[in-house]
CSV table of C-alpha atoms in Angstrom, one decimal:
chain,number,residue,atom,x,y,z
A,1,MET,CA,138.7,108.3,127.5
A,2,ARG,CA,139.0,105.5,130.2
A,3,ASN,CA,135.3,105.6,130.8
A,4,PHE,CA,134.7,105.4,127.0
A,5,TRP,CA,137.0,102.4,126.7
A,6,LEU,CA,135.4,100.6,129.7
A,7,LYS,CA,131.9,101.2,128.3
A,8,TRP,CA,132.6,100.3,124.6
A,9,ARG,CA,135.5,97.9,124.7
A,10,ARG,CA,133.4,94.8,124.1
A,11,GLU,CA,131.9,96.3,121.0
A,12,ILE,CA,135.3,97.7,119.8
A,13,ILE,CA,137.0,94.3,120.3
A,14,ARG,CA,134.0,92.5,118.6
A,15,GLY,CA,134.1,94.9,115.7
A,16,GLY,CA,137.9,94.6,115.3
A,17,LEU,CA,137.7,90.8,115.3
A,18,LEU,CA,134.8,90.9,112.8
A,19,PHE,CA,136.8,93.2,110.6
A,20,VAL,CA,139.9,90.9,110.7
A,21,ALA,CA,137.7,87.9,109.9
A,22,VAL,CA,136.0,89.7,107.0
A,23,VAL,CA,139.4,90.7,105.6
A,24,ALA,CA,140.8,87.2,106.0
A,25,ILE,CA,137.8,85.6,104.3
A,26,GLY,CA,138.0,88.1,101.5
A,27,LEU,CA,141.7,87.4,101.0
A,28,TRP,CA,141.0,83.7,101.0
A,29,VAL,CA,138.2,83.9,98.5
A,30,THR,CA,140.3,86.2,96.3
A,31,ASN,CA,143.2,83.8,96.3
A,32,LEU,CA,140.8,80.9,95.7
A,33,VAL,CA,139.2,82.6,92.7
A,34,ARG,CA,142.6,83.8,91.4
A,35,GLY,CA,144.0,80.3,91.7
A,36,GLY,CA,140.9,78.7,90.1
A,37,ARG,CA,141.1,81.2,87.3
A,38,GLU,CA,144.8,80.6,86.7
A,39,ARG,CA,144.2,76.9,86.7
A,40,MET,CA,141.4,77.3,84.3
A,41,VAL,CA,143.5,79.5,82.0
A,42,SER,CA,146.4,77.1,82.3
A,43,GLU,CA,144.2,74.1,81.5
A,44,PHE,CA,142.6,75.9,78.6
A,45,LYS,CA,146.1,76.8,77.1
A,46,ASP,CA,147.3,73.3,77.7
A,47,ARG,CA,144.3,71.7,76.1
A,48,PHE,CA,143.4,74.1,73.4
A,49,GLY,CA,146.6,76.2,73.0
A,50,ALA,CA,147.2,75.0,69.5
A,51,PHE,CA,143.7,76.1,68.4
A,52,SER,CA,144.9,79.6,67.7
A,53,VAL,CA,146.6,78.6,64.5
A,54,ASN,CA,145.9,80.1,61.1
A,55,PHE,CA,144.7,77.5,58.6
A,56,ASP,CA,146.9,78.9,55.9
A,57,ALA,CA,149.9,79.9,58.0
A,58,PRO,CA,153.3,79.4,56.4
A,59,GLY,CA,154.9,76.1,57.1
A,60,ARG,CA,151.7,74.1,57.4
A,61,LEU,CA,150.8,71.1,55.3
A,62,HIS,CA,147.4,70.7,53.6
A,63,GLY,CA,145.5,67.6,52.5
A,64,ASP,CA,143.7,64.6,53.8
A,65,ILE,CA,140.5,65.5,51.9
A,66,TRP,CA,137.1,64.2,53.1
A,67,GLN,CA,133.8,64.6,51.1
A,68,TRP,CA,130.1,64.0,51.7
A,69,ARG,CA,127.2,64.2,49.2
A,70,GLY,CA,123.5,63.7,49.8
A,71,VAL,CA,120.1,64.9,48.7
A,72,LEU,CA,118.4,67.3,51.0
A,73,SER,CA,114.8,68.7,50.7
A,74,PRO,CA,113.8,72.3,51.5
A,75,ALA,CA,112.3,71.1,54.7
A,76,GLN,CA,115.6,69.8,56.0
A,77,THR,CA,118.7,71.3,57.6
A,78,ILE,CA,122.4,70.8,57.1
A,79,ARG,CA,124.4,71.3,60.3
A,80,ILE,CA,128.2,71.8,60.4
A,81,ARG,CA,130.2,71.5,63.6
A,82,ASN,CA,133.8,72.6,63.7
A,83,ALA,CA,136.2,73.5,66.5
A,84,ASN,CA,139.3,74.9,64.7
A,85,GLY,CA,139.0,76.2,61.2
A,86,PRO,CA,136.9,78.3,58.8
A,87,ILE,CA,133.6,77.4,57.2
A,88,SER,CA,132.4,78.7,53.8
A,89,VAL,CA,128.9,78.1,52.3
A,90,GLU,CA,127.6,78.6,48.8
A,91,ARG,CA,124.6,77.7,46.7
A,92,ALA,CA,124.4,74.2,45.1
A,93,ASP,CA,123.0,73.9,41.6
A,94,GLY,CA,120.5,71.0,42.2
A,95,ASP,CA,119.0,69.2,45.2
A,96,ARG,CA,122.3,67.5,46.3
A,97,ALA,CA,124.3,69.0,49.1
A,98,GLU,CA,128.1,68.7,49.0
A,99,VAL,CA,130.6,69.0,51.8
A,100,ARG,CA,134.4,69.1,51.2
A,101,VAL,CA,136.8,69.1,54.1
A,102,GLU,CA,140.5,69.9,54.0
A,103,LYS,CA,142.9,69.6,56.9
A,104,SER,CA,145.9,71.7,57.7
A,105,TRP,CA,148.6,70.7,60.2
A,106,GLN,CA,152.2,71.2,61.2
A,107,ARG,CA,153.2,68.8,64.0
A,108,SER,CA,150.1,66.9,64.8
A,109,ALA,CA,148.9,63.9,62.8
A,110,PRO,CA,145.9,64.7,60.5
A,111,GLN,CA,144.4,61.3,61.3
A,112,SER,CA,143.8,62.6,64.9
A,113,VAL,CA,140.8,64.5,63.6
A,114,HIS,CA,137.9,62.4,62.2
A,115,LEU,CA,134.9,63.5,60.1
A,116,VAL,CA,131.5,62.1,60.9
A,117,ALA,CA,128.2,62.5,59.1
A,118,VAL,CA,125.0,61.7,61.1
A,119,PRO,CA,121.9,61.7,58.9
A,120,SER,CA,118.4,62.1,60.5
A,121,THR,CA,114.9,62.8,59.3
A,122,SER,CA,115.5,66.5,59.8
A,123,GLY,CA,118.7,66.5,57.6
A,124,VAL,CA,122.3,65.8,58.4
A,125,THR,CA,124.9,66.8,61.0
A,126,ILE,CA,128.6,66.8,60.0
A,127,CYS,CA,131.2,67.2,62.7
A,128,ALA,CA,135.0,67.4,62.9
A,129,LEU,CA,136.1,65.4,66.0
A,130,TRP,CA,139.5,65.7,67.7
A,131,GLU,CA,140.7,62.6,69.5
A,132,ARG,CA,140.8,62.8,73.3
A,133,GLY,CA,143.6,61.4,75.4
A,134,GLY,CA,143.2,57.7,76.0
A,135,GLY,CA,141.8,57.1,72.5
A,136,GLY,CA,138.4,58.7,73.0
A,137,GLU,CA,137.0,61.5,70.9
A,138,ALA,CA,134.3,64.2,71.0
A,139,GLY,CA,130.7,63.3,70.2
A,140,CYS,CA,128.5,64.1,67.2
A,141,GLY,CA,124.8,63.5,67.2
A,142,PRO,CA,121.7,64.3,65.3
A,143,GLU,CA,120.0,67.7,65.6
A,144,GLY,CA,123.5,69.3,65.8
A,145,ASN,CA,124.6,67.8,69.1
A,146,TYR,CA,128.3,68.4,69.5
A,147,GLN,CA,129.7,67.4,72.8
A,148,GLY,CA,133.0,69.2,73.0
A,149,PHE,CA,136.3,68.2,71.6
A,150,GLY,CA,139.7,66.9,72.8
A,151,GLY,CA,143.3,66.9,71.7
A,152,ARG,CA,145.9,68.4,73.9
A,153,ARG,CA,148.2,70.6,71.8
A,154,ASN,CA,146.7,69.3,68.6
A,155,ASP,CA,147.4,71.8,65.8
A,156,VAL,CA,145.2,70.3,63.2
A,157,ALA,CA,142.8,72.8,61.6
A,158,VAL,CA,139.8,71.9,59.4
A,159,ARG,CA,138.3,73.9,56.6
A,160,PHE,CA,134.7,73.1,55.5
A,161,THR,CA,133.4,74.1,52.1
A,162,VAL,CA,129.6,73.5,51.9
A,163,ARG,CA,127.3,73.7,48.9
A,164,VAL,CA,123.7,73.9,49.9
A,165,PRO,CA,120.5,73.4,47.7
A,166,LYS,CA,117.9,76.1,47.5
A,167,GLY,CA,115.5,76.2,50.5
A,168,VAL,CA,117.7,74.0,52.8
A,169,ALA,CA,118.3,75.5,56.2
A,170,VAL,CA,121.9,76.0,57.4
A,171,ASP,CA,123.3,75.7,61.0
A,172,LEU,CA,127.0,76.4,61.4
A,173,SER,CA,129.4,76.7,64.3
A,174,THR,CA,133.1,76.8,64.9
A,175,MET,CA,135.2,78.0,67.8
A,176,ASN,CA,138.2,79.4,65.9
A,177,GLY,CA,137.7,80.5,62.3
A,178,ALA,CA,136.0,82.8,59.9
A,179,LEU,CA,132.6,82.2,58.3
A,180,GLN,CA,131.8,83.1,54.7
A,181,ILE,CA,128.2,82.4,53.7
A,182,THR,CA,126.4,83.1,50.4
A,183,GLY,CA,123.3,81.8,48.7
A,184,VAL,CA,121.3,80.7,51.7
A,185,THR,CA,117.5,81.1,51.1
A,186,ALA,CA,116.1,79.4,54.3
A,187,SER,CA,116.8,79.7,58.0
A,188,LEU,CA,120.5,80.5,58.9
A,189,ASN,CA,122.2,80.1,62.2
A,190,ALA,CA,126.0,80.8,62.2
A,191,ALA,CA,128.3,81.3,65.2
A,192,THR,CA,132.0,81.6,65.8
A,193,LEU,CA,134.0,82.6,68.9
A,194,ASN,CA,137.1,84.0,67.1
A,195,GLY,CA,136.6,85.1,63.6
A,196,GLY,CA,134.8,87.5,61.3
A,197,ILE,CA,131.6,86.7,59.4
A,198,GLN,CA,130.5,87.6,55.9
A,199,VAL,CA,127.0,86.6,55.0
A,200,GLU,CA,124.5,87.1,52.1
A,201,ALA,CA,121.1,85.6,52.8
A,202,ALA,CA,117.5,86.1,51.9
A,203,GLY,CA,114.2,84.4,52.6
A,204,GLY,CA,114.7,82.9,56.0
A,205,PRO,CA,115.3,84.1,59.6
A,206,VAL,CA,119.0,84.9,60.2
A,207,THR,CA,121.0,84.6,63.4
A,208,VAL,CA,124.7,85.4,63.2
A,209,LYS,CA,127.0,85.7,66.2
A,210,THR,CA,130.7,86.1,66.9
A,211,VAL,CA,132.7,87.2,70.0
A,212,ASN,CA,135.9,88.5,68.4
A,213,GLY,CA,135.4,89.6,64.8
A,214,GLY,CA,133.4,91.9,62.6
A,215,ILE,CA,130.2,91.2,60.6
A,216,GLU,CA,129.4,92.1,57.1
A,217,ALA,CA,125.8,91.2,56.1
A,218,ALA,CA,123.7,91.7,52.9
A,219,LEU,CA,120.1,90.7,53.7
A,220,GLY,CA,117.4,90.3,51.1
A,221,ALA,CA,113.8,89.6,51.8
A,222,LEU,CA,113.2,89.2,55.5
A,223,ALA,CA,111.3,86.2,56.9
A,224,PRO,CA,108.9,86.7,59.9
A,225,GLY,CA,111.8,85.8,62.2
A,226,GLY,CA,113.8,88.8,61.1
A,227,ALA,CA,117.6,88.9,61.6
A,228,ARG,CA,119.9,89.1,64.6
A,229,LEU,CA,123.5,90.1,64.1
A,230,GLU,CA,125.7,90.2,67.2
A,231,THR,CA,129.4,90.7,68.1
A,232,VAL,CA,131.3,91.7,71.1
A,233,ASN,CA,134.5,93.0,69.6
A,234,GLY,CA,134.1,94.2,66.1
A,235,GLY,CA,132.1,96.5,63.7
A,236,VAL,CA,129.0,95.5,61.9
A,237,THR,CA,127.9,96.6,58.4
A,238,VAL,CA,124.4,95.6,57.2
A,239,GLN,CA,123.1,96.2,53.7
A,240,LEU,CA,119.3,96.1,53.3
A,241,PRO,CA,117.1,96.3,50.1
A,242,GLU,CA,115.3,99.4,49.0
A,243,HIS,CA,111.6,99.7,50.0
A,244,LEU,CA,112.1,97.2,52.8
A,245,ASN,CA,109.4,97.0,55.5
A,246,ALA,CA,111.2,96.3,58.8
A,247,THR,CA,111.9,97.3,62.3
A,248,LEU,CA,115.4,98.3,63.1
A,249,ASP,CA,117.1,98.0,66.5
A,250,ALA,CA,120.9,98.7,66.5
A,251,GLU,CA,123.1,99.4,69.5
A,252,SER,CA,126.8,99.8,70.2
A,253,VAL,CA,128.2,100.3,73.7
A,254,VAL,CA,131.4,102.0,72.7
A,255,GLY,CA,131.1,102.9,69.0
A,256,ARG,CA,128.5,104.9,67.0
A,257,VAL,CA,125.5,103.7,65.0
A,258,GLU,CA,125.0,105.2,61.5
A,259,ALA,CA,121.9,104.6,59.4
A,260,GLU,CA,122.1,105.7,55.8
A,261,LEU,CA,118.5,104.6,55.4
A,262,PRO,CA,115.1,106.4,55.7
A,263,VAL,CA,114.5,105.3,59.2
A,264,GLN,CA,111.6,106.7,61.2
A,265,VAL,CA,113.2,106.9,64.6
A,266,THR,CA,111.2,106.0,67.6
A,267,GLY,CA,112.0,107.9,70.8
A,268,THR,CA,115.1,110.1,71.3
A,269,VAL,CA,118.0,110.3,68.9
A,270,ASP,CA,121.0,108.5,70.3
A,271,PRO,CA,124.3,108.2,68.4
A,272,LYS,CA,124.8,104.7,70.0
A,273,HIS,CA,121.3,103.3,69.6
A,274,ILE,CA,118.8,103.5,66.8
A,275,HIS,CA,115.3,102.1,67.1
A,276,GLY,CA,112.8,102.8,64.4
A,277,THR,CA,111.0,101.5,61.3
A,278,LEU,CA,111.7,101.2,57.6
A,279,GLY,CA,108.6,101.6,55.4
A,280,ALA,CA,105.5,100.2,57.2
A,281,GLY,CA,107.6,98.3,59.7
A,282,GLY,CA,107.8,94.5,59.9
A,283,PRO,CA,110.3,91.8,61.0
A,284,THR,CA,113.0,93.1,63.3
A,285,VAL,CA,116.7,93.5,62.3
A,286,HIS,CA,118.6,93.5,65.6
A,287,VAL,CA,122.2,94.6,65.4
A,288,SER,CA,124.5,94.9,68.4
A,289,THR,CA,128.2,95.2,69.3
A,290,VAL,CA,130.1,96.2,72.4
A,291,ASN,CA,133.3,97.6,70.9
A,292,GLY,CA,132.8,98.7,67.3
A,293,GLU,CA,130.8,100.8,64.8
A,294,ILE,CA,127.5,99.9,63.3
A,295,ARG,CA,126.6,101.0,59.8
A,296,LEU,CA,123.2,100.4,58.1
A,297,VAL,CA,123.2,101.1,54.4
A,298,GLN,CA,121.0,100.5,51.3
A,299,MET,CA,121.9,97.5,49.2
A,300,GLY,CA,123.8,98.4,46.1
A,301,MET,CA,125.7,101.2,47.8
A,302,ALA,CA,129.5,101.1,47.6
A,303,VAL,CA,130.6,99.5,50.8
A,304,PRO,CA,134.4,98.9,51.3
A,305,VAL,CA,134.8,95.2,51.9
A,306,LYS,CA,137.6,94.3,54.2
A,307,GLU,CA,139.2,90.9,53.9
A,308,ILE,CA,138.4,88.8,57.0
A,309,GLN,CA,141.5,88.1,59.0
A,310,PRO,CA,141.1,84.9,60.9
A,311,HIS,CA,142.3,84.4,64.4
A,312,GLY,CA,143.0,88.1,65.1
A,313,ARG,CA,145.8,88.4,62.6
A,314,HIS,CA,146.1,91.7,60.7
A,315,PRO,CA,148.3,92.4,57.7
A,316,ARG,CA,150.9,95.1,57.9
A,317,PRO,CA,149.9,98.3,56.1
A,318,VAL,CA,151.5,98.9,52.7
A,319,VAL,CA,153.5,102.1,52.9
A,320,PRO,CA,153.8,103.7,49.4
A,321,PRO,CA,157.3,104.9,48.5
A,322,PRO,CA,157.9,108.7,48.7
A,323,PRO,CA,157.5,110.6,45.5
A,324,PRO,CA,160.7,111.3,43.6
A,325,PRO,CA,162.2,114.8,44.1
A,326,PRO,CA,161.3,117.4,41.4
A,327,ALA,CA,163.7,117.6,38.5
A,328,GLN,CA,166.2,120.5,38.8
A,329,PRO,CA,166.1,122.9,35.8
A,330,PRO,CA,169.4,122.9,33.8
A,331,ARG,CA,171.7,125.7,34.7
Protein backbone atom coordinates (compact mmCIF):
# COMPACT_ATOMS: atom_id res chain seq x y z
CA MET A 1 0.00 0.00 0.00
CA ARG A 2 2.87 2.38 0.85
CA ASN A 3 4.47 1.75 -2.51
CA PHE A 4 1.13 2.31 -4.26
CA TRP A 5 0.68 5.65 -2.47
CA LEU A 6 4.20 6.80 -3.25
CA LYS A 7 3.76 5.88 -6.88
CA TRP A 8 0.29 7.38 -7.47
CA ARG A 9 -0.04 10.10 -4.85
CA ARG A 10 0.42 12.94 -7.36
CA GLU A 11 -2.33 11.60 -9.59
CA ILE A 12 -4.59 10.93 -6.59
CA ILE A 13 -4.08 14.43 -5.20
CA ARG A 14 -4.52 15.98 -8.64
CA GLY A 15 -7.71 13.98 -9.22
CA GLY A 16 -9.06 14.90 -5.79
CA LEU A 17 -8.41 18.60 -6.36
CA LEU A 18 -9.99 18.38 -9.81
CA PHE A 19 -13.05 16.67 -8.35
CA VAL A 20 -13.42 19.34 -5.64
CA ALA A 21 -13.02 22.08 -8.26
CA VAL A 22 -15.64 20.53 -10.53
CA VAL A 23 -18.09 20.16 -7.63
CA ALA A 24 -17.46 23.74 -6.50
CA ILE A 25 -17.96 25.11 -10.01
CA GLY A 26 -21.09 23.01 -10.42
CA LEU A 27 -22.55 24.32 -7.16
CA TRP A 28 -21.67 27.88 -8.14
CA VAL A 29 -23.28 27.54 -11.56
CA THR A 30 -26.35 25.89 -10.02
CA ASN A 31 -26.77 28.69 -7.51
CA LEU A 32 -26.20 31.26 -10.24
CA VAL A 33 -28.83 29.69 -12.49
CA ARG A 34 -31.26 29.23 -9.61
CA GLY A 35 -30.74 32.80 -8.50
CA GLY A 36 -31.19 34.11 -12.03
CA ARG A 37 -34.31 32.02 -12.49
CA GLU A 38 -35.75 33.20 -9.18
CA ARG A 39 -34.98 36.80 -10.07
CA MET A 40 -36.57 36.33 -13.47
CA VAL A 41 -39.70 34.76 -11.96
CA SER A 42 -39.85 37.48 -9.31
CA GLU A 43 -39.47 40.18 -11.94
CA PHE A 44 -42.11 38.57 -14.15
CA LYS A 45 -44.56 38.40 -11.24
CA ASP A 46 -43.76 41.95 -10.23
CA ARG A 47 -44.16 43.28 -13.74
CA PHE A 48 -46.93 41.12 -15.13
CA GLY A 49 -48.52 39.52 -12.08
CA ALA A 50 -51.86 41.23 -12.63
CA PHE A 51 -52.01 39.88 -16.18
CA SER A 52 -53.58 36.64 -14.95
CA VAL A 53 -56.94 38.33 -14.34
CA ASN A 54 -60.17 37.18 -15.94
CA PHE A 55 -61.78 39.90 -18.05
CA ASP A 56 -65.25 39.11 -16.69
CA ALA A 57 -64.25 38.27 -13.12
CA PRO A 58 -66.65 39.46 -10.40
CA GLY A 59 -65.92 42.88 -8.95
CA ARG A 60 -64.35 44.30 -12.10
CA LEU A 61 -65.56 47.44 -13.87
CA HIS A 62 -66.17 47.59 -17.63
CA GLY A 63 -66.18 50.46 -20.08
CA ASP A 64 -63.90 53.04 -21.72
CA ILE A 65 -65.00 51.94 -25.21
CA TRP A 66 -62.71 52.60 -28.19
CA GLN A 67 -63.65 52.00 -31.85
CA TRP A 68 -62.00 52.01 -35.26
CA ARG A 69 -63.53 51.67 -38.73
CA GLY A 70 -61.87 51.56 -42.11
CA VAL A 71 -62.14 50.11 -45.60
CA LEU A 72 -59.83 47.16 -46.31
CA SER A 73 -59.38 45.35 -49.62
CA PRO A 74 -58.90 41.58 -50.05
CA ALA A 75 -55.18 42.15 -50.62
CA GLN A 76 -54.74 43.69 -47.16
CA THR A 77 -54.32 42.41 -43.59
CA ILE A 78 -55.77 43.49 -40.27
CA ARG A 79 -53.39 42.89 -37.36
CA ILE A 80 -54.48 42.94 -33.72
CA ARG A 81 -51.93 43.03 -30.90
CA ASN A 82 -53.06 42.53 -27.30
CA ALA A 83 -51.27 41.56 -24.11
CA ASN A 84 -54.03 40.90 -21.59
CA GLY A 85 -57.49 39.97 -22.76
CA PRO A 86 -59.49 37.97 -25.31
CA ILE A 87 -59.99 38.60 -29.04
CA SER A 88 -63.03 37.62 -31.10
CA VAL A 89 -63.38 37.85 -34.88
CA GLU A 90 -66.44 37.62 -37.11
CA ARG A 91 -67.35 38.39 -40.73
CA ALA A 92 -68.29 41.95 -41.70
CA ASP A 93 -71.13 42.59 -44.16
CA GLY A 94 -69.34 44.92 -46.56
CA ASP A 95 -65.80 46.12 -47.23
CA ARG A 96 -65.47 48.09 -44.00
CA ALA A 97 -63.59 46.54 -41.08
CA GLU A 98 -64.69 47.39 -37.56
CA VAL A 99 -62.82 47.06 -34.28
CA ARG A 100 -64.49 47.60 -30.91
CA VAL A 101 -62.41 47.58 -27.74
CA GLU A 102 -63.72 47.36 -24.20
CA LYS A 103 -61.62 47.57 -21.05
CA SER A 104 -62.02 45.79 -17.74
CA TRP A 105 -60.28 46.85 -14.53
CA GLN A 106 -60.41 46.71 -10.75
CA ARG A 107 -57.71 48.90 -9.17
CA SER A 108 -55.70 50.27 -12.10
CA ALA A 109 -56.78 53.27 -14.16
CA PRO A 110 -58.26 52.33 -17.55
CA GLN A 111 -56.51 55.37 -19.04
CA SER A 112 -53.19 53.60 -18.42
CA VAL A 113 -53.89 51.47 -21.51
CA HIS A 114 -53.98 53.24 -24.88
CA LEU A 115 -55.29 52.01 -28.23
CA VAL A 116 -53.35 52.85 -31.37
CA ALA A 117 -54.19 52.24 -35.03
CA VAL A 118 -51.27 52.29 -37.49
CA PRO A 119 -52.40 52.18 -41.15
CA SER A 120 -50.06 51.08 -43.92
CA THR A 121 -50.25 50.03 -47.55
CA SER A 122 -50.60 46.40 -46.42
CA GLY A 123 -53.53 47.11 -44.10
CA VAL A 124 -53.74 48.25 -40.49
CA THR A 125 -52.16 47.29 -37.15
CA ILE A 126 -54.13 47.98 -33.96
CA CYS A 127 -52.42 47.61 -30.59
CA ALA A 128 -53.31 47.87 -26.92
CA LEU A 129 -50.42 49.63 -25.17
CA TRP A 130 -49.80 49.52 -21.43
CA GLU A 131 -47.94 52.51 -20.00
CA ARG A 132 -44.46 51.86 -18.71
CA GLY A 133 -43.04 53.33 -15.54
CA GLY A 134 -41.75 56.85 -16.10
CA GLY A 135 -44.46 57.71 -18.60
CA GLY A 136 -43.30 55.56 -21.52
CA GLU A 137 -45.34 52.89 -23.21
CA ALA A 138 -44.96 49.91 -25.49
CA GLY A 139 -44.54 50.39 -29.22
CA CYS A 140 -46.87 49.64 -32.12
CA GLY A 141 -45.70 49.77 -35.70
CA PRO A 142 -46.80 48.75 -39.18
CA GLU A 143 -46.63 45.12 -40.30
CA GLY A 144 -47.66 44.00 -36.81
CA ASN A 145 -44.61 45.21 -34.89
CA TYR A 146 -45.42 45.09 -31.18
CA GLN A 147 -42.50 45.88 -28.94
CA GLY A 148 -43.52 44.50 -25.60
CA PHE A 149 -45.59 46.19 -22.96
CA GLY A 150 -45.21 47.73 -19.53
CA GLY A 151 -47.33 48.37 -16.49
CA ARG A 152 -46.22 46.98 -13.16
CA ARG A 153 -49.19 45.42 -11.38
CA ASN A 154 -51.56 46.87 -13.94
CA ASP A 155 -54.81 44.88 -13.84
CA VAL A 156 -56.46 46.46 -16.89
CA ALA A 157 -57.63 43.87 -19.41
CA VAL A 158 -58.71 44.60 -22.98
CA ARG A 159 -61.25 42.75 -25.11
CA PHE A 160 -61.13 43.15 -28.90
CA THR A 161 -64.19 42.47 -31.07
CA VAL A 162 -63.20 42.53 -34.74
CA ARG A 163 -65.40 42.42 -37.86
CA VAL A 164 -63.45 41.53 -40.99
CA PRO A 165 -64.54 41.87 -44.65
CA LYS A 166 -64.43 38.87 -46.95
CA GLY A 167 -60.97 38.14 -48.34
CA VAL A 168 -59.05 40.22 -45.78
CA ALA A 169 -56.21 38.40 -44.01
CA VAL A 170 -56.20 38.28 -40.20
CA ASP A 171 -53.21 38.30 -37.84
CA LEU A 172 -53.97 38.13 -34.09
CA SER A 173 -51.91 37.76 -30.94
CA THR A 174 -52.45 38.09 -27.21
CA MET A 175 -50.48 36.87 -24.22
CA ASN A 176 -53.34 36.13 -21.85
CA GLY A 177 -56.76 35.48 -23.32
CA ALA A 178 -58.94 33.22 -25.43
CA LEU A 179 -59.38 33.58 -29.20
CA GLN A 180 -62.71 33.00 -30.96
CA ILE A 181 -62.58 33.33 -34.75
CA THR A 182 -65.27 32.84 -37.40
CA GLY A 183 -65.80 33.90 -40.99
CA VAL A 184 -62.17 34.28 -42.06
CA THR A 185 -61.72 33.49 -45.77
CA ALA A 186 -58.10 34.52 -46.27
CA SER A 187 -54.82 33.91 -44.47
CA LEU A 188 -55.17 33.50 -40.69
CA ASN A 189 -52.45 33.70 -38.05
CA ALA A 190 -53.61 33.51 -34.43
CA ALA A 191 -51.56 33.00 -31.28
CA THR A 192 -52.02 33.18 -27.52
CA LEU A 193 -49.86 32.04 -24.63
CA ASN A 194 -52.63 31.36 -22.12
CA GLY A 195 -56.07 30.63 -23.52
CA GLY A 196 -58.10 28.31 -25.67
CA ILE A 197 -58.81 28.88 -29.36
CA GLN A 198 -61.98 28.29 -31.38
CA VAL A 199 -61.70 28.88 -35.12
CA GLU A 200 -63.82 28.49 -38.25
CA ALA A 201 -61.94 29.35 -41.42
CA ALA A 202 -61.84 28.50 -45.11
CA GLY A 203 -59.96 29.63 -48.20
CA GLY A 204 -56.61 30.65 -46.78
CA PRO A 205 -53.62 29.15 -44.99
CA VAL A 206 -54.24 28.81 -41.25
CA THR A 207 -51.73 28.94 -38.39
CA VAL A 208 -53.12 28.69 -34.86
CA LYS A 209 -50.92 28.33 -31.78
CA THR A 210 -51.38 28.36 -28.01
CA VAL A 211 -49.24 27.20 -25.12
CA ASN A 212 -51.84 26.61 -22.42
CA GLY A 213 -55.24 25.83 -23.87
CA GLY A 214 -57.20 23.60 -26.20
CA ILE A 215 -57.99 24.17 -29.88
CA GLU A 216 -61.29 23.54 -31.67
CA ALA A 217 -61.09 24.13 -35.42
CA ALA A 218 -63.50 23.75 -38.33
CA LEU A 219 -61.61 24.08 -41.60
CA GLY A 220 -63.27 24.44 -44.98
CA ALA A 221 -61.45 24.51 -48.31
CA LEU A 222 -57.71 24.40 -47.75
CA ALA A 223 -55.32 26.84 -49.39
CA PRO A 224 -51.95 25.65 -50.75
CA GLY A 225 -50.39 26.66 -47.43
CA GLY A 226 -52.53 24.15 -45.55
CA ALA A 227 -53.14 24.48 -41.81
CA ARG A 228 -51.00 24.27 -38.68
CA LEU A 229 -52.65 23.84 -35.28
CA GLU A 230 -50.34 23.60 -32.27
CA THR A 231 -50.67 23.60 -28.49
CA VAL A 232 -48.49 22.44 -25.62
CA ASN A 233 -51.05 21.79 -22.89
CA GLY A 234 -54.49 20.99 -24.27
CA GLY A 235 -56.47 18.82 -26.62
CA VAL A 236 -57.20 19.53 -30.29
CA THR A 237 -60.37 18.77 -32.25
CA VAL A 238 -60.34 19.40 -36.00
CA GLN A 239 -63.38 19.16 -38.29
CA LEU A 240 -62.63 18.68 -41.99
CA PRO A 241 -65.04 18.65 -44.96
CA GLU A 242 -66.08 15.50 -46.75
CA HIS A 243 -64.17 14.59 -49.95
CA LEU A 244 -61.19 16.71 -48.88
CA ASN A 245 -57.86 16.17 -50.64
CA ALA A 246 -55.19 16.75 -48.01
CA THR A 247 -52.19 15.34 -46.19
CA LEU A 248 -52.60 14.74 -42.46
CA ASP A 249 -49.83 14.87 -39.88
CA ALA A 250 -51.07 14.69 -36.27
CA GLU A 251 -48.96 13.92 -33.21
CA SER A 252 -49.41 13.95 -29.43
CA VAL A 253 -46.56 13.28 -27.03
CA VAL A 254 -48.73 12.16 -24.10
CA GLY A 255 -52.27 11.66 -25.44
CA ARG A 256 -53.77 9.66 -28.26
CA VAL A 257 -54.60 10.61 -31.84
CA GLU A 258 -57.98 9.51 -33.19
CA ALA A 259 -58.97 9.97 -36.83
CA GLU A 260 -62.63 9.36 -37.62
CA LEU A 261 -61.86 9.96 -41.29
CA PRO A 262 -60.90 7.70 -44.24
CA VAL A 263 -57.18 8.29 -43.83
CA GLN A 264 -54.73 6.27 -45.91
CA VAL A 265 -52.02 5.86 -43.29
CA THR A 266 -48.41 6.06 -44.40
CA GLY A 267 -45.96 3.90 -42.48
CA THR A 268 -46.70 2.09 -39.23
CA VAL A 269 -49.85 2.64 -37.20
CA ASP A 270 -49.07 4.63 -34.05
CA PRO A 271 -51.73 5.65 -31.48
CA LYS A 272 -49.80 8.87 -30.84
CA HIS A 273 -48.96 9.81 -34.42
CA ILE A 274 -50.90 9.65 -37.69
CA HIS A 275 -49.40 10.51 -41.04
CA GLY A 276 -51.37 9.86 -44.18
CA THR A 277 -53.59 11.25 -46.91
CA LEU A 278 -57.23 12.08 -47.44
CA GLY A 279 -58.48 11.51 -50.98
CA ALA A 280 -55.74 12.27 -53.49
CA GLY A 281 -53.63 14.15 -50.96
CA GLY A 282 -52.90 17.85 -51.02
CA PRO A 283 -52.14 20.68 -48.58
CA THR A 284 -50.90 19.49 -45.19
CA VAL A 285 -52.96 19.75 -42.03
CA HIS A 286 -50.42 19.65 -39.22
CA VAL A 287 -51.78 19.11 -35.69
CA SER A 288 -49.65 18.72 -32.58
CA THR A 289 -49.88 18.80 -28.79
CA VAL A 290 -47.64 17.69 -25.97
CA ASN A 291 -50.24 16.99 -23.29
CA GLY A 292 -53.66 16.27 -24.74
CA GLU A 293 -55.77 14.21 -27.12
CA ILE A 294 -56.15 14.90 -30.84
CA ARG A 295 -59.40 14.13 -32.64
CA LEU A 296 -59.90 14.47 -36.40
CA VAL A 297 -63.53 14.24 -37.51
CA GLN A 298 -65.69 14.92 -40.54
CA MET A 299 -67.43 18.28 -40.64
CA GLY A 300 -71.07 18.00 -39.67
CA MET A 301 -70.53 15.28 -37.10
CA ALA A 302 -71.76 16.01 -33.61
CA VAL A 303 -68.78 17.27 -31.66
CA PRO A 304 -69.30 18.36 -28.04
CA VAL A 305 -68.21 21.98 -27.80
CA LYS A 306 -66.66 22.97 -24.51
CA GLU A 307 -66.82 26.57 -23.43
CA ILE A 308 -63.38 28.13 -23.47
CA GLN A 309 -62.30 28.95 -19.94
CA PRO A 310 -59.81 31.80 -20.08
CA HIS A 311 -56.75 32.01 -17.88
CA GLY A 312 -56.92 28.39 -16.70
CA ARG A 313 -60.18 28.77 -14.75
CA HIS A 314 -62.54 25.82 -14.73
CA PRO A 315 -66.13 25.84 -13.51
CA ARG A 316 -67.15 23.55 -10.72
CA PRO A 317 -69.05 20.51 -11.92
CA VAL A 318 -72.77 20.58 -11.30
CA VAL A 319 -73.73 17.64 -9.11
CA PRO A 320 -77.35 16.57 -9.66
CA PRO A 321 -79.42 15.99 -6.53
CA PRO A 322 -79.97 12.38 -5.51
CA PRO A 323 -83.22 10.80 -6.72
CA PRO A 324 -86.07 10.78 -4.20
CA PRO A 325 -86.59 7.53 -2.30
CA PRO A 326 -89.27 5.22 -3.71
CA ALA A 327 -92.72 5.70 -2.28
CA GLN A 328 -93.65 3.20 0.41
CA PRO A 329 -96.83 1.21 -0.27
CA PRO A 330 -99.64 1.90 2.19
CA ARG A 331 -99.96 -0.64 4.98
